[in-house]
Amino acid sequence: MKLRFARQAAALLAIAAILGASMARANAAAVDPHAEIAAALFSSSATLAAVEKADDARLKAAQARISALAVQVQAGDARRRGELVAAQEAFVAQLADRDRAYAQAIAVFRGAVTDIASTADGAAALARFNAGDEAGALAVLDRLQAADEAARQRTTDIQKAVGERHIAELALEARDRGKLGTVSVIARFEAVTRLDPGVLSDWVDLDRLYQSAGRTADAKAAALKAEATATTDQERANALSDLGDILSAQGDQGGARAAYEQSLLERRRLAGANPKDMALQRNLTVSDADPSSVALQRALSVDLFKQGVVLVMAGDLGGARKAYEEELAIARRLAISDPSNVPLQRDMSVGLVQLGDVLAAQGDLAGARADYEESLALRRRLAAADAGNAVLQHDVSEGLQKIGDILLEQGALADARSALEESLRIRRRLVAADPSNAALRSDMLHSLNKTGDILQRENDLAGARAAYEEGLAVVRQMAAADPSNVGLRGDIAITLLRTGDLLEAQGDLAVARKDFEEALGISRRLATFSPGNAELANLLSTSLERVGNVLVAQRDLPGAQKVYDEELAIDRGLAAADRSDARLQRGVAVALIKVGDVLSAQKDAAGATKAYAQSLEIIRGIAGDNPMNIGPQKDIGIVLAKLASTKGSGVSWKEVVTQYETMDRAGTLSLAEKQFLKLARTRESTEGDR
């Protein structure tokens, strides 16, 4: 310690010899704190070390000018004192601009000497220290020593962080290749940010790792650090985009949308695009200080994707489709321009999937399937070229699930099962390699649920139940580890609906009702927490429907009617908010059928007729004039049969027979539906006798 004090004192005395005017100030009745702070910073060991390290001619010239000024002040030219202080401050500022480690070190030292000079006694003590009176300023020296040690430690930490950061980046690459778990990579980036909290990219990597691990609250804290660390508009846009992801996961869709839109606005401005024009300029002019045109266009594409996600959650499928189409146009153009660039190829595959999702929601299953198949083919090619890359394997598993989902909806059970089982095998391997990765476990949950759906439709109830229960155990464990994640609560409710469906099919109504009511309780809380979230409102509607179904089976018709009425009100609100979503329109029609059934069972023929007629009008609007629009055409047949069975409805069995014969000629009737057609003909033949 004495040796360190001696070195500090020697360094300060060397400068004090040049700045003899400081001695005069120390003896004066009034001390200028500003001047003493400037002198202390200029003469600090951190400054001397940085000058020696730089070995720069311009810095040496500045030193010479300060020496000349000091001589003049020492000779009694008080008028030059202000100029001397300004020169000292400019010297320190110039050095800080050149050397980030020095900038942080001198900031620590500045804080200490500023604190010392904040009182008259402190300023006087600092003046004595600057003048070389170490014995008289011993207490000050102690504090300066601590500040100097902190500054040197900061410099050391920043230098150490460079190497630690490189290792952490390699660990992140190993994780992406499926060779390392998420938890161990998180620990490395946490260590880096402790050593050097001033690098934005470290916080961005850490927040994304936290998201993968299901640590949403920690991810939000890291994202806010990233935003605070950003020094350019581009960096702020990146940080806002990540913050939007986290707010979305926490159920704050309004906050997420605001973050995404602000990020997108920044990207457009940086890219030179008109923020009011959804079409990006093809040739963007970017200064040398900005990222390349390709980088900006890619960032715009990512933000459009995220904006589309929020619009889907808000129920705005038209707006989401517009965002996704623009995103895909950018991604496709970039991918074609550089076919060997894997990130650009992946961006295009993501754009295809997102647009396919919206098309499916709007009832265009053929268009959705075409996009999914193009995306999967691209993902298989990328994964085959880098078989050890876990990220690319995950992409293939997602593509297979999308294909499986659409095949399942189209009734191709065997092909759907093949795709979903392959997806589940890949996801099991990925989870086994990185069990702490919550995102991978969530993907496996969805595969288990979809597999259970197919097994149930194939009447393998035992296999379906095993898949659902495995998925439920997975998601309950994840939700317990990440209590702020709203999405995981929703996943629990969705899985409970599946287990309840299975139990109901097996005749275990009591346990099925228990699962449905737990799902209803969760979905109510989520919908209340995020009232503008269309997905959560839809989940609440579905939960109400399931509870109503069980109540009907248990012959609690008044209770079922109350539940169905609440479901219908929610469905009407969702459909009114987005009239382009055929699924939402059909949801209203199905809810009306449920209401009609309960009213019919309670002998309210007029009420039932009204509900069925409203449902029929909606379904006919969905079906249009296309006889090959199979689902809606079958729905029309079902509602016509219900009306024909309701006294005073004005619908005859002849109309039912006509509808089913039209479908029969189109080759769309199942065996059971053909049998129903025979029954309808029989009823038609006796209709006039009643």
mmCIF file of N, CA and C in Angstrom, residues 28-76:
data_model
loop_
_atom_site.group_PDB
_atom_site.id
_atom_site.type_symbol
_atom_site.label_atom_id
_atom_site.label_comp_id
_atom_site.label_asym_id
_atom_site.label_seq_id
_atom_site.Cartn_x
_atom_site.Cartn_y
_atom_site.Cartn_z
ATOM 1 N N ALA A 28 -4.506 30.357 -0.769
ATOM 2 C CA ALA A 28 -5.443 31.468 -0.859
ATOM 3 C C ALA A 28 -6.664 31.193 0.010
ATOM 4 N N ALA A 29 -7.332 32.264 0.370
ATOM 5 C CA ALA A 29 -8.511 32.092 1.216
ATOM 6 C C ALA A 29 -9.620 31.378 0.451
ATOM 7 N N ALA A 30 -9.739 31.655 -0.859
ATOM 8 C CA ALA A 30 -10.788 31.043 -1.667
ATOM 9 C C ALA A 30 -10.168 30.019 -2.611
ATOM 10 N N VAL A 31 -10.783 28.866 -2.699
ATOM 11 C CA VAL A 31 -10.310 27.794 -3.574
ATOM 12 C C VAL A 31 -11.346 27.578 -4.672
ATOM 13 N N ASP A 32 -10.885 27.430 -5.890
ATOM 14 C CA ASP A 32 -11.775 27.175 -7.027
ATOM 15 C C ASP A 32 -11.930 25.659 -7.198
ATOM 16 N N PRO A 33 -13.048 25.047 -6.753
ATOM 17 C CA PRO A 33 -13.213 23.585 -6.852
ATOM 18 C C PRO A 33 -13.100 23.087 -8.290
ATOM 19 N N HIS A 34 -13.658 23.860 -9.222
ATOM 20 C CA HIS A 34 -13.620 23.469 -10.628
ATOM 21 C C HIS A 34 -12.173 23.281 -11.098
ATOM 22 N N ALA A 35 -11.322 24.249 -10.750
ATOM 23 C CA ALA A 35 -9.923 24.181 -11.162
ATOM 24 C C ALA A 35 -9.203 23.019 -10.488
ATOM 25 N N GLU A 36 -9.511 22.762 -9.207
ATOM 26 C CA GLU A 36 -8.836 21.672 -8.490
ATOM 27 C C GLU A 36 -9.242 20.310 -9.047
ATOM 28 N N ILE A 37 -10.539 20.176 -9.413
ATOM 29 C CA ILE A 37 -10.992 18.912 -10.022
ATOM 30 C C ILE A 37 -10.281 18.689 -11.345
ATOM 31 N N ALA A 38 -10.180 19.735 -12.171
ATOM 32 C CA ALA A 38 -9.503 19.603 -13.467
ATOM 33 C C ALA A 38 -8.044 19.214 -13.283
ATOM 34 N N ALA A 39 -7.382 19.827 -12.289
ATOM 35 C CA ALA A 39 -5.978 19.512 -12.043
ATOM 36 C C ALA A 39 -5.808 18.073 -11.580
ATOM 37 N N ALA A 40 -6.717 17.604 -10.681
ATOM 38 C CA ALA A 40 -6.626 16.233 -10.166
ATOM 39 C C ALA A 40 -6.828 15.210 -11.275
ATOM 40 N N LEU A 41 -7.811 15.453 -12.156
ATOM 41 C CA LEU A 41 -8.054 14.520 -13.259
ATOM 42 C C LEU A 41 -6.876 14.491 -14.222
ATOM 43 N N PHE A 42 -6.356 15.664 -14.540
ATOM 44 C CA PHE A 42 -5.250 15.751 -15.488
ATOM 45 C C PHE A 42 -4.007 15.053 -14.945
ATOM 46 N N SER A 43 -3.819 15.125 -13.621
ATOM 47 C CA SER A 43 -2.592 14.580 -13.035
ATOM 48 C C SER A 43 -2.756 13.165 -12.494
ATOM 49 N N SER A 44 -3.918 12.561 -12.711
ATOM 50 C CA SER A 44 -4.153 11.218 -12.155
ATOM 51 C C SER A 44 -3.282 10.171 -12.843
ATOM 52 N N SER A 45 -3.056 9.091 -12.106
ATOM 53 C CA SER A 45 -2.250 7.998 -12.659
ATOM 54 C C SER A 45 -2.946 7.357 -13.853
ATOM 55 N N ALA A 46 -4.295 7.340 -13.822
ATOM 56 C CA ALA A 46 -5.021 6.770 -14.960
ATOM 57 C C ALA A 46 -4.748 7.566 -16.233
ATOM 58 N N THR A 47 -4.691 8.907 -16.113
ATOM 59 C CA THR A 47 -4.406 9.751 -17.273
ATOM 60 C C THR A 47 -2.981 9.531 -17.762
ATOM 61 N N LEU A 48 -2.042 9.496 -16.826
ATOM 62 C CA LEU A 48 -0.644 9.281 -17.218
ATOM 63 C C LEU A 48 -0.466 7.952 -17.939
ATOM 64 N N ALA A 49 -1.136 6.890 -17.392
ATOM 65 C CA ALA A 49 -1.010 5.562 -18.008
ATOM 66 C C ALA A 49 -1.623 5.545 -19.401
ATOM 67 N N ALA A 50 -2.765 6.228 -19.557
ATOM 68 C CA ALA A 50 -3.421 6.242 -20.862
ATOM 69 C C ALA A 50 -2.598 7.000 -21.897
ATOM 70 N N VAL A 51 -1.957 8.106 -21.473
ATOM 71 C CA VAL A 51 -1.097 8.862 -22.388
ATOM 72 C C VAL A 51 0.088 8.012 -22.820
ATOM 73 N N GLU A 52 0.682 7.328 -21.844
ATOM 74 C CA GLU A 52 1.837 6.473 -22.157
ATOM 75 C C GLU A 52 1.432 5.368 -23.124
ATOM 76 N N LYS A 53 0.234 4.784 -22.907
ATOM 77 C CA LYS A 53 -0.261 3.710 -23.766
ATOM 78 C C LYS A 53 -0.518 4.209 -25.190
ATOM 79 N N ALA A 54 -1.083 5.434 -25.304
ATOM 80 C CA ALA A 54 -1.448 5.955 -26.620
ATOM 81 C C ALA A 54 -0.236 6.309 -27.467
ATOM 82 N N ASP A 55 0.789 6.898 -26.836
ATOM 83 C CA ASP A 55 2.001 7.304 -27.551
ATOM 84 C C ASP A 55 1.631 8.070 -28.828
ATOM 85 N N ASP A 56 0.814 9.132 -28.651
ATOM 86 C CA ASP A 56 0.249 9.852 -29.786
ATOM 87 C C ASP A 56 0.826 11.268 -29.853
ATOM 88 N N ALA A 57 1.198 11.718 -31.033
ATOM 89 C CA ALA A 57 1.834 13.023 -31.205
ATOM 90 C C ALA A 57 0.883 14.164 -30.848
ATOM 91 N N ARG A 58 -0.412 13.989 -31.177
ATOM 92 C CA ARG A 58 -1.352 15.058 -30.858
ATOM 93 C C ARG A 58 -1.519 15.243 -29.358
ATOM 94 N N LEU A 59 -1.514 14.127 -28.635
ATOM 95 C CA LEU A 59 -1.611 14.234 -27.177
ATOM 96 C C LEU A 59 -0.365 14.911 -26.597
ATOM 97 N N LYS A 60 0.785 14.581 -27.142
ATOM 98 C CA LYS A 60 2.026 15.201 -26.652
ATOM 99 C C LYS A 60 2.029 16.706 -26.940
ATOM 100 N N ALA A 61 1.463 17.092 -28.093
ATOM 101 C CA ALA A 61 1.376 18.513 -28.409
ATOM 102 C C ALA A 61 0.467 19.229 -27.416
ATOM 103 N N ALA A 62 -0.637 18.547 -27.056
ATOM 104 C CA ALA A 62 -1.546 19.135 -26.073
ATOM 105 C C ALA A 62 -0.849 19.284 -24.726
ATOM 106 N N GLN A 63 -0.036 18.282 -24.354
ATOM 107 C CA GLN A 63 0.721 18.376 -23.100
ATOM 108 C C GLN A 63 1.661 19.586 -23.125
ATOM 109 N N ALA A 64 2.269 19.806 -24.275
ATOM 110 C CA ALA A 64 3.208 20.930 -24.395
ATOM 111 C C ALA A 64 2.488 22.266 -24.217
ATOM 112 N N ARG A 65 1.281 22.380 -24.808
ATOM 113 C CA ARG A 65 0.524 23.616 -24.655
ATOM 114 C C ARG A 65 0.136 23.851 -23.201
ATOM 115 N N ILE A 66 -0.243 22.769 -22.515
ATOM 116 C CA ILE A 66 -0.621 22.897 -21.099
ATOM 117 C C ILE A 66 0.598 23.298 -20.273
ATOM 118 N N SER A 67 1.770 22.760 -20.609
ATOM 119 C CA SER A 67 3.002 23.124 -19.893
ATOM 120 C C SER A 67 3.303 24.612 -20.060
ATOM 121 N N ALA A 68 3.089 25.112 -21.293
ATOM 122 C CA ALA A 68 3.338 26.532 -21.549
ATOM 123 C C ALA A 68 2.375 27.413 -20.745
ATOM 124 N N LEU A 69 1.137 27.021 -20.712
ATOM 125 C CA LEU A 69 0.155 27.769 -19.928
ATOM 126 C C LEU A 69 0.513 27.755 -18.443
ATOM 127 N N ALA A 70 0.949 26.578 -17.962
ATOM 128 C CA ALA A 70 1.292 26.442 -16.545
ATOM 129 C C ALA A 70 2.434 27.381 -16.172
ATOM 130 N N VAL A 71 3.406 27.498 -17.079
ATOM 131 C CA VAL A 71 4.540 28.402 -16.824
ATOM 132 C C VAL A 71 4.041 29.841 -16.678
ATOM 133 N N GLN A 72 3.118 30.226 -17.569
ATOM 134 C CA GLN A 72 2.590 31.587 -17.521
ATOM 135 C C GLN A 72 1.794 31.839 -16.240
ATOM 136 N N VAL A 73 0.979 30.858 -15.833
ATOM 137 C CA VAL A 73 0.214 31.014 -14.594
ATOM 138 C C VAL A 73 1.150 31.081 -13.397
ATOM 139 N N GLN A 74 2.193 30.231 -13.432
ATOM 140 C CA GLN A 74 3.160 30.211 -12.327
ATOM 141 C C GLN A 74 3.886 31.554 -12.224
ATOM 142 N N ALA A 75 4.051 32.202 -13.365
ATOM 143 C CA ALA A 75 4.734 33.503 -13.377
ATOM 144 C C ALA A 75 3.821 34.630 -12.898
ATOM 145 N N GLY A 76 2.579 34.320 -12.607
ATOM 146 C CA GLY A 76 1.678 35.319 -12.044
ATOM 147 C C GLY A 76 0.618 35.816 -12.984
#
